[in-house]
Short mmCIF file of C-alpha atoms in Angstrom, two decimals:
data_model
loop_
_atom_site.label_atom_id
_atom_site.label_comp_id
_atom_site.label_asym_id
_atom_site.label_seq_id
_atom_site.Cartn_x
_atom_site.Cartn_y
_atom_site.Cartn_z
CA UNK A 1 25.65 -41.56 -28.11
CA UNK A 2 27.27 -39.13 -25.72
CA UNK A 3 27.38 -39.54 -22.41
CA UNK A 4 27.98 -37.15 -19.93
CA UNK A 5 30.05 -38.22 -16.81
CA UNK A 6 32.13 -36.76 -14.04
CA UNK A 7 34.42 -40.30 -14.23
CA UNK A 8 35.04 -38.96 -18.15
CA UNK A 9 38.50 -38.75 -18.05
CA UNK A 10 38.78 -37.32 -21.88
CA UNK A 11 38.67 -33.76 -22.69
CA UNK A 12 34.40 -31.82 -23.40
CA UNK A 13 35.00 -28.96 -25.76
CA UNK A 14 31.46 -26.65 -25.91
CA UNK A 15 31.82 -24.24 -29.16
CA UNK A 16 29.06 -21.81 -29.21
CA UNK A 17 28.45 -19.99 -32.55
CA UNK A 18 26.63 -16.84 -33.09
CA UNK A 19 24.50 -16.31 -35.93
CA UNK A 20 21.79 -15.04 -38.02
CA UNK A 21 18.22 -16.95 -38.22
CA UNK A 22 19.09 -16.59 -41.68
CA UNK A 23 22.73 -18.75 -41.35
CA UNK A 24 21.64 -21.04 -38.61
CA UNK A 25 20.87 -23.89 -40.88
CA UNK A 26 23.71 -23.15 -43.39
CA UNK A 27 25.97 -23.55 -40.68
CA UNK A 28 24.55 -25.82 -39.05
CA UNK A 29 25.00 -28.12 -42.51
CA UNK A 30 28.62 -27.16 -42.59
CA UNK A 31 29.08 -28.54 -38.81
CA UNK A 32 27.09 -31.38 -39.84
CA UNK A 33 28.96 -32.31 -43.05
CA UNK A 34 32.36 -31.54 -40.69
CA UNK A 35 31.40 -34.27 -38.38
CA UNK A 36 30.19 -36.48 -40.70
CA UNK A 37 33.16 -36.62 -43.16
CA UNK A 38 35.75 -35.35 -40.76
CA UNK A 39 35.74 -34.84 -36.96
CA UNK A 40 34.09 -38.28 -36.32
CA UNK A 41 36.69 -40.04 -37.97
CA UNK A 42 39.44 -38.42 -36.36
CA UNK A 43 42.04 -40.52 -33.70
CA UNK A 44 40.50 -39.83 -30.52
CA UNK A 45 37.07 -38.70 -30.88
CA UNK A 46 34.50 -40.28 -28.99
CA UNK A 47 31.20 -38.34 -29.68
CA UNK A 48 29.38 -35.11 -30.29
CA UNK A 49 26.15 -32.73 -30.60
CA UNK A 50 25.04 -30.00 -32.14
CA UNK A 51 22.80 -27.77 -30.70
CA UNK A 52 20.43 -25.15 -32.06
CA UNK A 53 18.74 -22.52 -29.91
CA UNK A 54 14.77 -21.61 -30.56
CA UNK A 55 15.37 -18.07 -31.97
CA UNK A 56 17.83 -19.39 -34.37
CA UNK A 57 20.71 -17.08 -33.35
CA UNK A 58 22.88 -19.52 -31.20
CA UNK A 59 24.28 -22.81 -32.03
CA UNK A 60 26.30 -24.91 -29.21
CA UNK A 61 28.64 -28.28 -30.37
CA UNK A 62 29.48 -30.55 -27.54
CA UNK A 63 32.19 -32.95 -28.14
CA UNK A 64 34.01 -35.03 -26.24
CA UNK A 65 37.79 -36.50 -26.67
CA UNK A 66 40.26 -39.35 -25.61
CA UNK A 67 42.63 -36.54 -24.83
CA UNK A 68 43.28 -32.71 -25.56
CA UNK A 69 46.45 -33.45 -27.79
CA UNK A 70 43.60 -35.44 -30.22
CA UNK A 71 41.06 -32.42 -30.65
CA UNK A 72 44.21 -29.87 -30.81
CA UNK A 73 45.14 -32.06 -34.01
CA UNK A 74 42.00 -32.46 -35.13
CA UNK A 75 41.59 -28.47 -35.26
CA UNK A 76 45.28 -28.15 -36.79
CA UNK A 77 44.61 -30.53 -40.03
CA UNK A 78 44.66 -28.66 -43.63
CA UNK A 79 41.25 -30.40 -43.95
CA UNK A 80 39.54 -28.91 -40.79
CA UNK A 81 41.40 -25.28 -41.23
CA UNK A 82 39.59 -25.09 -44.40
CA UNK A 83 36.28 -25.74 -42.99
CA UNK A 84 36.71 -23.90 -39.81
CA UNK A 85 37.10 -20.63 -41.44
CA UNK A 86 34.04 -21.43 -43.96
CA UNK A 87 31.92 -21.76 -40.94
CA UNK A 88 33.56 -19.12 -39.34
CA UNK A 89 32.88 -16.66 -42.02
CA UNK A 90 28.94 -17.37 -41.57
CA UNK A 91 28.89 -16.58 -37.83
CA UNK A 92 29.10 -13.51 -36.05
CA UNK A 93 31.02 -14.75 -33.31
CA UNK A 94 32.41 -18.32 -32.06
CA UNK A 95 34.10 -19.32 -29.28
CA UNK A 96 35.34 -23.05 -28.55
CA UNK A 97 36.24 -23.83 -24.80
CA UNK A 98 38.03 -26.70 -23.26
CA UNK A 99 35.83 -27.81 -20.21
CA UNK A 100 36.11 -30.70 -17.43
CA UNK A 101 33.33 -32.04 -15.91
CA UNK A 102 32.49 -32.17 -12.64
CA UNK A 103 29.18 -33.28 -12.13
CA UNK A 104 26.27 -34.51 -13.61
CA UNK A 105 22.28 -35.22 -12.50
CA UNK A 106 19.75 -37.53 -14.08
CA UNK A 107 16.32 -38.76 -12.97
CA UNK A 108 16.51 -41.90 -10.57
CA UNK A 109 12.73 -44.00 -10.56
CA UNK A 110 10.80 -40.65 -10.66
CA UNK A 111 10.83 -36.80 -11.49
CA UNK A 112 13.24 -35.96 -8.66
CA UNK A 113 16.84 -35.02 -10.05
CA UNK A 114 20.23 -36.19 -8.06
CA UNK A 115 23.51 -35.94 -8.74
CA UNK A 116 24.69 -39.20 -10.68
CA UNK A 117 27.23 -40.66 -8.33
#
């Protein structure tokens, strides 16, 4: 399960895909297969999502890392290449980022939101 945490001291990497309604579940199975067989299984990784927006034309994957070095070689294996441009060739657009985080809110004993300290 992933868990969100400003103490985290891994790396988050958000990838957000753009794509067709009529791709968004074909790549969505790719990314699924990829962390299945592949990305889960790789030194380092500690857990993920994938995300689908309602109109079908955005996917997000959160994932989260011991380190930077581990996703970097996770990205740079022969296996992972090959994938990444399959998925890549079903999207318009993709863009992976490298965040940190910095905060975080959840709900404490009713519906008010504060920041998870």
């Amino acid at each position: 399960m992933t868990n969100i945490a400003k103490e985290f001291q891994g790396q988050t990497v958000i990838c957000t895909f753009e794509v067709s309604p009529g791709t968004a579940h074909d790549v969505i199975d790719a990314l699924n297969a990829a962390y299945n067989e592949v990305i889960s299984r790789q030194p380092g990784y500690v857990s993920g999502a994938v995300h689908l927006n309602d109109a079908q034309t955005r996917i997000a994957t959160y994932s989260q890392w011991r380190d930077r070095r581990d996703y970097q070689a996770m990205l740079r294996s022969s296996e992972m290449r090959e994938r990444n441009r399959a998925i890549h060739a079903m999207c318009r657009h993709f863009e992976p980022v490298m965040y940190d985080v910095v905060e975080t809110w959840h709900v404490r004993g009713g519906s008010d939101a504060a920041p998870a300290n």
